[in-house]
CSV table of C-alpha atoms and ligand atoms in Angstrom, one decimal:
chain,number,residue,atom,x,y,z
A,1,UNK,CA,14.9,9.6,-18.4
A,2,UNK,CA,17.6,8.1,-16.2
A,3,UNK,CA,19.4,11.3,-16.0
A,4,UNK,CA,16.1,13.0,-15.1
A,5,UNK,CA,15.8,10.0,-12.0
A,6,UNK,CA,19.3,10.7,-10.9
A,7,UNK,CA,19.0,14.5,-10.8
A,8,UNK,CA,15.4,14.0,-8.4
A,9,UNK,CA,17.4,11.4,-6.4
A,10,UNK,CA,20.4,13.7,-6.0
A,11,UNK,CA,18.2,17.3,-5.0
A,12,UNK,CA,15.9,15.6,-2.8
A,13,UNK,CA,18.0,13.5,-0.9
A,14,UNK,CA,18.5,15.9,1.7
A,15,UNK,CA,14.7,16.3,2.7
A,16,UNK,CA,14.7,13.2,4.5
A,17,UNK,CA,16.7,15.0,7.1
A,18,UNK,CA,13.0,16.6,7.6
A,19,UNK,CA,11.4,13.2,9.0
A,20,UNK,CA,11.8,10.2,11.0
A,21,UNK,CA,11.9,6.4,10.3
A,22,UNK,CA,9.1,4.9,11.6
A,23,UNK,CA,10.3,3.3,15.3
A,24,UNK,CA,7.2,1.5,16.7
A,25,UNK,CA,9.1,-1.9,15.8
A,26,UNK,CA,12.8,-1.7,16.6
A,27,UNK,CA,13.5,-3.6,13.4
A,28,UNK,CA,11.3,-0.6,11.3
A,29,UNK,CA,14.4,1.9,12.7
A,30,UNK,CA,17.1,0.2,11.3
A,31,UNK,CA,16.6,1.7,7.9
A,32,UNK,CA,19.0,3.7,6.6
A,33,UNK,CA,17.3,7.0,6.9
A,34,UNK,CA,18.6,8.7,3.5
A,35,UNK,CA,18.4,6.3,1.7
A,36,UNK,CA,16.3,7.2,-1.6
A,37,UNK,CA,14.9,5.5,-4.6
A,38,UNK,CA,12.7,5.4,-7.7
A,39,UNK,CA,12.1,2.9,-10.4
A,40,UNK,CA,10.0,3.1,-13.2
A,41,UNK,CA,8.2,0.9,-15.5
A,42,UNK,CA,6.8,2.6,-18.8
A,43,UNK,CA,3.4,1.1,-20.3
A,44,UNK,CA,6.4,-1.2,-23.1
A,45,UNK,CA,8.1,-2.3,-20.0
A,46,UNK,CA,11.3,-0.1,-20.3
A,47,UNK,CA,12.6,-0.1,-17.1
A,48,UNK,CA,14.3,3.1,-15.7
A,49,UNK,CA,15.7,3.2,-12.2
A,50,UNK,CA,18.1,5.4,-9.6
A,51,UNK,CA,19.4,5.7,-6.7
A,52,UNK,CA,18.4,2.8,-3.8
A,53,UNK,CA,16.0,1.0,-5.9
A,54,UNK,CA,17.1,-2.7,-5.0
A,55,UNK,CA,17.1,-1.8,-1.1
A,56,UNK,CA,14.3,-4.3,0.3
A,57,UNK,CA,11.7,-2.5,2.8
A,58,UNK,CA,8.3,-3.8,4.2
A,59,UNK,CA,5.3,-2.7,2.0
A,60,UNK,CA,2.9,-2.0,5.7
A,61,UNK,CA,0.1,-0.2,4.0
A,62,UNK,CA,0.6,-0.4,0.4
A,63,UNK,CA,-0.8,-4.1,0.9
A,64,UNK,CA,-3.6,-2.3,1.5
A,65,UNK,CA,-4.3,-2.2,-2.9
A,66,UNK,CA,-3.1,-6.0,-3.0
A,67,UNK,CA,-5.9,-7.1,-0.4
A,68,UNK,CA,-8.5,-5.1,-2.0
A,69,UNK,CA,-8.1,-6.1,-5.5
A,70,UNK,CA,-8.0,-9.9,-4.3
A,71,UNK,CA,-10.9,-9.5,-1.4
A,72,UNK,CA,-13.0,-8.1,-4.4
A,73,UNK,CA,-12.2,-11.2,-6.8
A,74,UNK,CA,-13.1,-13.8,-3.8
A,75,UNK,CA,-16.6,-11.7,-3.4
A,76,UNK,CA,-17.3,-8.7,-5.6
A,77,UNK,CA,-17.3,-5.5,-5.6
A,78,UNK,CA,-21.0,-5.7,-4.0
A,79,UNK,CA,-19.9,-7.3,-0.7
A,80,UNK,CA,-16.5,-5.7,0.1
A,81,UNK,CA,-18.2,-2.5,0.0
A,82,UNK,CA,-21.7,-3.3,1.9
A,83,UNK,CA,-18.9,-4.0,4.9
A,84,UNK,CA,-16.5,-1.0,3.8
A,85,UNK,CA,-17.0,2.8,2.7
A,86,UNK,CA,-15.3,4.8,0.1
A,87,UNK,CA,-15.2,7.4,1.8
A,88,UNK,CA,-11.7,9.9,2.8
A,89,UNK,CA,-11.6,10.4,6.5
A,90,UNK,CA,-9.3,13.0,7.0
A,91,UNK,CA,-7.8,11.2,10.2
A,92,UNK,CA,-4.9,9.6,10.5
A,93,UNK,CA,-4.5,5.8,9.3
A,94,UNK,CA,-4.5,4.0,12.5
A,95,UNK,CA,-7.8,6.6,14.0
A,96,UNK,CA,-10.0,4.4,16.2
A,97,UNK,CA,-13.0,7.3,17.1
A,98,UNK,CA,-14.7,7.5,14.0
A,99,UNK,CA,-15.3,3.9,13.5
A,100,UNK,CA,-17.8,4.0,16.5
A,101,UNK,CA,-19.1,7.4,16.2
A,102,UNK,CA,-20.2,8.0,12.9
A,103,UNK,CA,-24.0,6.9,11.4
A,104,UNK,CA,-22.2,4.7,9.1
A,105,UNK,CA,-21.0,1.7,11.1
A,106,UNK,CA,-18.7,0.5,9.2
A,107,UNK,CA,-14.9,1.8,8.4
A,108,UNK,CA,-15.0,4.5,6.0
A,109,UNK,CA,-12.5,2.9,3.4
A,110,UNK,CA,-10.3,0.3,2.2
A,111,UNK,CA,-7.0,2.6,3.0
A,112,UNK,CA,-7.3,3.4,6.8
A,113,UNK,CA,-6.4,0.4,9.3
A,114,UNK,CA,-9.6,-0.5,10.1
A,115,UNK,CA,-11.2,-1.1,7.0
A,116,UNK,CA,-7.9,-2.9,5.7
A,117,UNK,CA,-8.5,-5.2,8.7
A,118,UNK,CA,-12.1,-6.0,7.6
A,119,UNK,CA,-10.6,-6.7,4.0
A,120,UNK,CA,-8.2,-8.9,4.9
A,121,UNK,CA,-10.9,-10.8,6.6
A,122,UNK,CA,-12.8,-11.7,3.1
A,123,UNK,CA,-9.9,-13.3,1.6
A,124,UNK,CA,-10.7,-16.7,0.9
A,125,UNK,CA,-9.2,-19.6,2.5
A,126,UNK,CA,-9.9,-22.5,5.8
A,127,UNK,CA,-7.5,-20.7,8.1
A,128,UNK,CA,-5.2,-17.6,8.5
A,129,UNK,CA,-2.0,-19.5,6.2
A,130,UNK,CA,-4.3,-20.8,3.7
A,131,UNK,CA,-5.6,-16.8,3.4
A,132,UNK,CA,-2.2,-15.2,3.8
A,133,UNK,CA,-0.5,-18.0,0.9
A,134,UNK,CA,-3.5,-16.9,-1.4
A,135,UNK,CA,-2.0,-13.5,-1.1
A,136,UNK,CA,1.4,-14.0,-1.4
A,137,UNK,CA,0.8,-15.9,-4.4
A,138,UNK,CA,-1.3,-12.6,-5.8
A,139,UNK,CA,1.2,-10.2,-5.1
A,140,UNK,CA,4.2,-12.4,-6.6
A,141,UNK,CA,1.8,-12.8,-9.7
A,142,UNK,CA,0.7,-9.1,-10.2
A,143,UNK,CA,4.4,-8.3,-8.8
A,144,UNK,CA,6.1,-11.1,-11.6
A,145,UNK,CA,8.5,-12.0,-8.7
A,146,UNK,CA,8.3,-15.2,-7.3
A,147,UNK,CA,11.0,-14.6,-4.6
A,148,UNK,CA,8.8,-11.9,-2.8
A,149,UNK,CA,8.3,-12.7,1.1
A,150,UNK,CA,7.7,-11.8,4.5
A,151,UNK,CA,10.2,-10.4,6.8
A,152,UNK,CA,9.1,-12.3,10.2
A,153,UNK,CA,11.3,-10.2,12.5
A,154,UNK,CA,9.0,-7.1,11.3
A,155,UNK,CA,6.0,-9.5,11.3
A,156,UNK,CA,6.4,-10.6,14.9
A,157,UNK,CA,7.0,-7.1,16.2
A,158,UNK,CA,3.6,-6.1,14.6
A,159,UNK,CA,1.8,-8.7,16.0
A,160,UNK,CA,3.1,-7.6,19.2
A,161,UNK,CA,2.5,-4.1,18.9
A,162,UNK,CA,-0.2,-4.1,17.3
A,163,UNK,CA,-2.9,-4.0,19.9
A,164,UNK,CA,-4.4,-0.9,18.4
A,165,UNK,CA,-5.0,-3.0,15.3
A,166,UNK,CA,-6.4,-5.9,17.4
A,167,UNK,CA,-8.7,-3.5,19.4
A,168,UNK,CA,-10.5,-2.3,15.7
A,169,UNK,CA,-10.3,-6.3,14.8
A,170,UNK,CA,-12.4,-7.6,17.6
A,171,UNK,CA,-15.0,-4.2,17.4
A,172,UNK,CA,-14.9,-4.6,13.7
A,173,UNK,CA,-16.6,-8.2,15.0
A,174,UNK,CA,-18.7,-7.1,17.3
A,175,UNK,CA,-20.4,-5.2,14.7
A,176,UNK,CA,-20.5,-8.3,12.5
A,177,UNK,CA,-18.4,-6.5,9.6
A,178,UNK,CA,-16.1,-9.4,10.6
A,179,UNK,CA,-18.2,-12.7,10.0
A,180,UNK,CA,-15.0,-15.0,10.1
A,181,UNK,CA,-12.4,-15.3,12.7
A,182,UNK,CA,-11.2,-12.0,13.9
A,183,UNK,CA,-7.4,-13.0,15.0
A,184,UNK,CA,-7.0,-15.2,11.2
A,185,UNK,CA,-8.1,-11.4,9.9
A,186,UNK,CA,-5.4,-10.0,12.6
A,187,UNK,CA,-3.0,-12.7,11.4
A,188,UNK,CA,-3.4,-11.8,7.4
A,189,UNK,CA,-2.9,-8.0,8.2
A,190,UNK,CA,0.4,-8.3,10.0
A,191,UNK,CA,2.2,-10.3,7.7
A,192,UNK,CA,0.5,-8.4,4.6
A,193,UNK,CA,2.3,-5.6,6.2
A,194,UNK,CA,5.4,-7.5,6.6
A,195,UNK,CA,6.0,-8.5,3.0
A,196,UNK,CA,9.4,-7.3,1.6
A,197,UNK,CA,9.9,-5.9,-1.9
A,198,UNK,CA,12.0,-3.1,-3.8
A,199,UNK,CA,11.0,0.0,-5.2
A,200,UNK,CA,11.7,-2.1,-8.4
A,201,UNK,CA,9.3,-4.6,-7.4
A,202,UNK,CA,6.2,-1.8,-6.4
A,203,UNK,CA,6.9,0.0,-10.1
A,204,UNK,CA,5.7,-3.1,-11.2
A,205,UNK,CA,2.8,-3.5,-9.2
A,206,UNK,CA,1.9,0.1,-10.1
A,207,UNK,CA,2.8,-0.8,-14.1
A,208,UNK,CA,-0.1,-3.8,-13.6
A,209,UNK,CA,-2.7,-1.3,-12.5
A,210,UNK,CA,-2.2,1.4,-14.9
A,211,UNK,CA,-2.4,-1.5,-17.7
A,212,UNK,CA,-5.7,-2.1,-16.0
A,213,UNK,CA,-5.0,-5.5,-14.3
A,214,UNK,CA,-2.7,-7.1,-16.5
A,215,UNK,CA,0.9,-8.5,-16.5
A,216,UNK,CA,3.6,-8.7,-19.2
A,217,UNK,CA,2.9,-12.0,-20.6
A,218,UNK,CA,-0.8,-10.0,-21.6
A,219,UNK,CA,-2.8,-12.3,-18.5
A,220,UNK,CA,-5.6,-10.6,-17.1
A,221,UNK,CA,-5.4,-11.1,-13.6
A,222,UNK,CA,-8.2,-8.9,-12.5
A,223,UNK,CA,-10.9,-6.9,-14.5
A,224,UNK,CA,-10.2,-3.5,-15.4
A,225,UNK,CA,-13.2,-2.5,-13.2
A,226,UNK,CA,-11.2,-3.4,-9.6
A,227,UNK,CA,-8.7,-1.4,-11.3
A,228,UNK,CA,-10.6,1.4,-11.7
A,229,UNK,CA,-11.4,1.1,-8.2
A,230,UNK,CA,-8.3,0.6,-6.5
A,231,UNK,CA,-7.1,3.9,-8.5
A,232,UNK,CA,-9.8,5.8,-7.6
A,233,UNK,CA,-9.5,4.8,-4.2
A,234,UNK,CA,-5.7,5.5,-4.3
A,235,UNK,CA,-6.1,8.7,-5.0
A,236,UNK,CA,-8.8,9.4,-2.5
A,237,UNK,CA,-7.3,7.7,0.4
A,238,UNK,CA,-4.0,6.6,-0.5
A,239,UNK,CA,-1.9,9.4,1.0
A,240,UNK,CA,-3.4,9.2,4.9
A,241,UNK,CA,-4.7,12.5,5.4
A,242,UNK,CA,-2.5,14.3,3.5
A,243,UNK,CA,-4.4,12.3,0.5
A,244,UNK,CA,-6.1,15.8,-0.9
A,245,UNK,CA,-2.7,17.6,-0.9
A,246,UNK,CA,-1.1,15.1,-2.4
A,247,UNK,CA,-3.5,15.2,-5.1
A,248,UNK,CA,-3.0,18.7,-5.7
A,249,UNK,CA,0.8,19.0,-5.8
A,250,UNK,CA,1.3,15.7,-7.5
A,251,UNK,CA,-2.0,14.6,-9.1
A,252,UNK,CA,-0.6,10.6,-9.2
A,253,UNK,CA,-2.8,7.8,-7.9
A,254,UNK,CA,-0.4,6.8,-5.3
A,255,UNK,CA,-0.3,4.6,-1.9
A,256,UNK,CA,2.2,4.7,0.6
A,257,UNK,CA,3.5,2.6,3.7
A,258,UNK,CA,5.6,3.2,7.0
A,259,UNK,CA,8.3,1.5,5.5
A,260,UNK,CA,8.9,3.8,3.4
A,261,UNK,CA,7.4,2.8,-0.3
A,262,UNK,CA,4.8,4.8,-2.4
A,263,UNK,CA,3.7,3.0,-5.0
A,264,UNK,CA,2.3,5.2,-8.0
A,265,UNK,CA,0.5,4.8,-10.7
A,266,UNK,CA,0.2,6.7,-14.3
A,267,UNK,CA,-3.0,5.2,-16.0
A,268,UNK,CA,-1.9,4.0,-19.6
A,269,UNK,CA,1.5,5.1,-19.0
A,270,UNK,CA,3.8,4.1,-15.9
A,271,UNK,CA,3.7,2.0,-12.8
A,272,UNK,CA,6.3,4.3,-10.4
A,273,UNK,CA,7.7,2.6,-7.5
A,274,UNK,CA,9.4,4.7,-4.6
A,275,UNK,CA,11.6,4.3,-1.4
A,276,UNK,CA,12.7,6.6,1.1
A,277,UNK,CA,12.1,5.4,5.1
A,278,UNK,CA,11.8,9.1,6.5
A,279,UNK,CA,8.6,10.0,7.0
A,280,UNK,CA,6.4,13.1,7.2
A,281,UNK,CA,4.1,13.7,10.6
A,282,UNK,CA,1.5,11.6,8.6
A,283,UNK,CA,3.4,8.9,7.8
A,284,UNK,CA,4.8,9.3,4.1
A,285,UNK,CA,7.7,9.4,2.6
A,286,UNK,CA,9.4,13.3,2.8
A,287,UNK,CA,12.0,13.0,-0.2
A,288,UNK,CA,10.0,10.3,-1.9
A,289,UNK,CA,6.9,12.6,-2.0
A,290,UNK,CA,9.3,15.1,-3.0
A,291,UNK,CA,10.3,13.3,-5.9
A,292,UNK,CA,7.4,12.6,-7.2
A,293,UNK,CA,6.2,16.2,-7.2
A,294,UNK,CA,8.9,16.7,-9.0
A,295,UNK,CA,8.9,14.2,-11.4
A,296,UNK,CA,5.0,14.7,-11.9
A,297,UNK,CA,6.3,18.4,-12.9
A,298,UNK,CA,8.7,17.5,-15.2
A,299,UNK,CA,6.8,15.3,-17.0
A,300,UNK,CA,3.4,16.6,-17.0
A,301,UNK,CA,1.8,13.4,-15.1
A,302,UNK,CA,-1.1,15.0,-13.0
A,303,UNK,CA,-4.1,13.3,-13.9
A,304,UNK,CA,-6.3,16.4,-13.4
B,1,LIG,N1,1.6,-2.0,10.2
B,1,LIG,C1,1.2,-0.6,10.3
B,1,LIG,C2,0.0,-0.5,11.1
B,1,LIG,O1,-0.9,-1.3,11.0
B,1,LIG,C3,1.0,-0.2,8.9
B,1,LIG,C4,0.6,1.2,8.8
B,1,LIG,C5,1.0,2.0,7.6
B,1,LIG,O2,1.9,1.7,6.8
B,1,LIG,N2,0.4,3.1,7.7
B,1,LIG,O3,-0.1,0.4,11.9
């Protein structure tokens, strides 16, 4: 298997040539642009790993699973979804027009900005820290590292930039799918997407979901119903709009972030965790979705 890993590493590296590192945050464009890595966590816990699989990035939208699985525990699956669809959009992530347009009035998922806003906004808590602490203690649990954190260079330069966020955060009010406060909701978001962690550290995350929301020690940290959910959903939505290609050429629940990570998951088998910082026109990884295609190949993993 770890020959297998270093082989994908070593003939995909040079795809990343094909993208860019994301830029709208000076400190996002600092990453070393080849860099390229893949862990992976089989259903014992055998741990197989190669090339930068220890280089820290931040996780931006694969936070996205980590809010939903906890929004859903602090108010059931009934209430995160009377405020948020389930429904692809085929726009890209950060797309503002449909959230006024359609019949719907609501976002149409969990996996595009604006309905990740409105999730962040159900986590339980009496103000934005108390919130965002709840999460980082999730995502170190689910995660099994303690030392996971947020990079508050990246965070301040989202919270800067991120008026296009804070424009969907205060309609997302208007309409009342916010009932708390809008900037706490703003607040949870930006540092969610600030968090550091390694590829290591998102193979585990995906390892936890394909057990069905449970860690090593055997605790079940969520029921396998939010599981299902957030799998489903990953493979719906988890990709941006290139979510239905992905599918077809890789056939992996998978969700992926700016930074660079995809985080993958192989139900009853592997949690896969990836990281290359070039991206595709839509935001995803180029070699790391590269590898996976590969790997998927290889080893038979499509779902379908
Ligand atoms: N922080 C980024 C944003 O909100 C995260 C987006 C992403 O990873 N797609 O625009």
């Amino acid at each position: 298997m770890e020959d297998l890993l270093k082989n994908l590493v070593k003939n995909n590296q040079a795809k990343s040539k094909l993208g860019e590192v994301a830029n709208y945050i000076p400190e996002l464009d600092k990453a070393k642009k080849d860099a390229l890595g893949i862990c992976i966590y089989d259903i014992n816990g055998n741990e197989y790993c190669a090339g930068d699989c220890e280089e820290k990035f931040t996780i931006q939208s694969i936070s996205k699973i980590i809010t939903l699985m906890l929004a859903i525990l602090d108010n059931g699956e009934e209430y995160v979804f009377s405020k948020v669809g389930m429904e692809p959009t085929g726009d890209p992530f950060n797309s503002i027009k449909k959230l006024e347009t359609s019949s719907r009035k609501r976002p149409y998922n969990p996996m595009i900005n604006a309905g990740a806003i409105a999730v962040s906004s159900m986590i339980k808590g009496k103000d934005a820290r108390e919130k965002f602490q709840r999460l980082l203690d999730f995502v170190r649990k689910i995660s099994e590292d303690d030392t996971l954190d947020v990079n508050y260079k990246i965070y301040c330069g989202e919270s800067e930039t991120g008026n296009r966020n804070r424009a969907m955060g205060y309609f997302l009010k208007s309409q009342n799918i916010i009932e708390g406060n809008v900037e706490d909701a703003l607040d949870v978001y930006f540092k969610q997407c600030s968090i550091e962690a390694t590829a290591k550290n998102l193979a585990r995350i995906g390892l936890f979901l394909a057990r069905g929301g449970k860690t090593s020690t055997g605790e079940q940290v969520i029921n396998p119903r939010i599981a299902t959910i957030v799998k489903t959903l990953m493979v719906t939505c988890g990709m941006y709009d290139s979510s239905g290609e992905f599918a077809v050429r890789v056939g992996i629940p998978s969700k992926s972030g700016v930074g660079g990570g995809i985080v993958s998951v192989v139900p009853g088998k592997m949690g896969i965790g990836v990281f290359g910082p070039s991206l595709d026109k839509r935001g995803n990884s180029v070699a790391g979705v590269a590898v996976l295609e590969e790997l998927s190949k290889e080893l038979s993993l499509t779902i379908f």
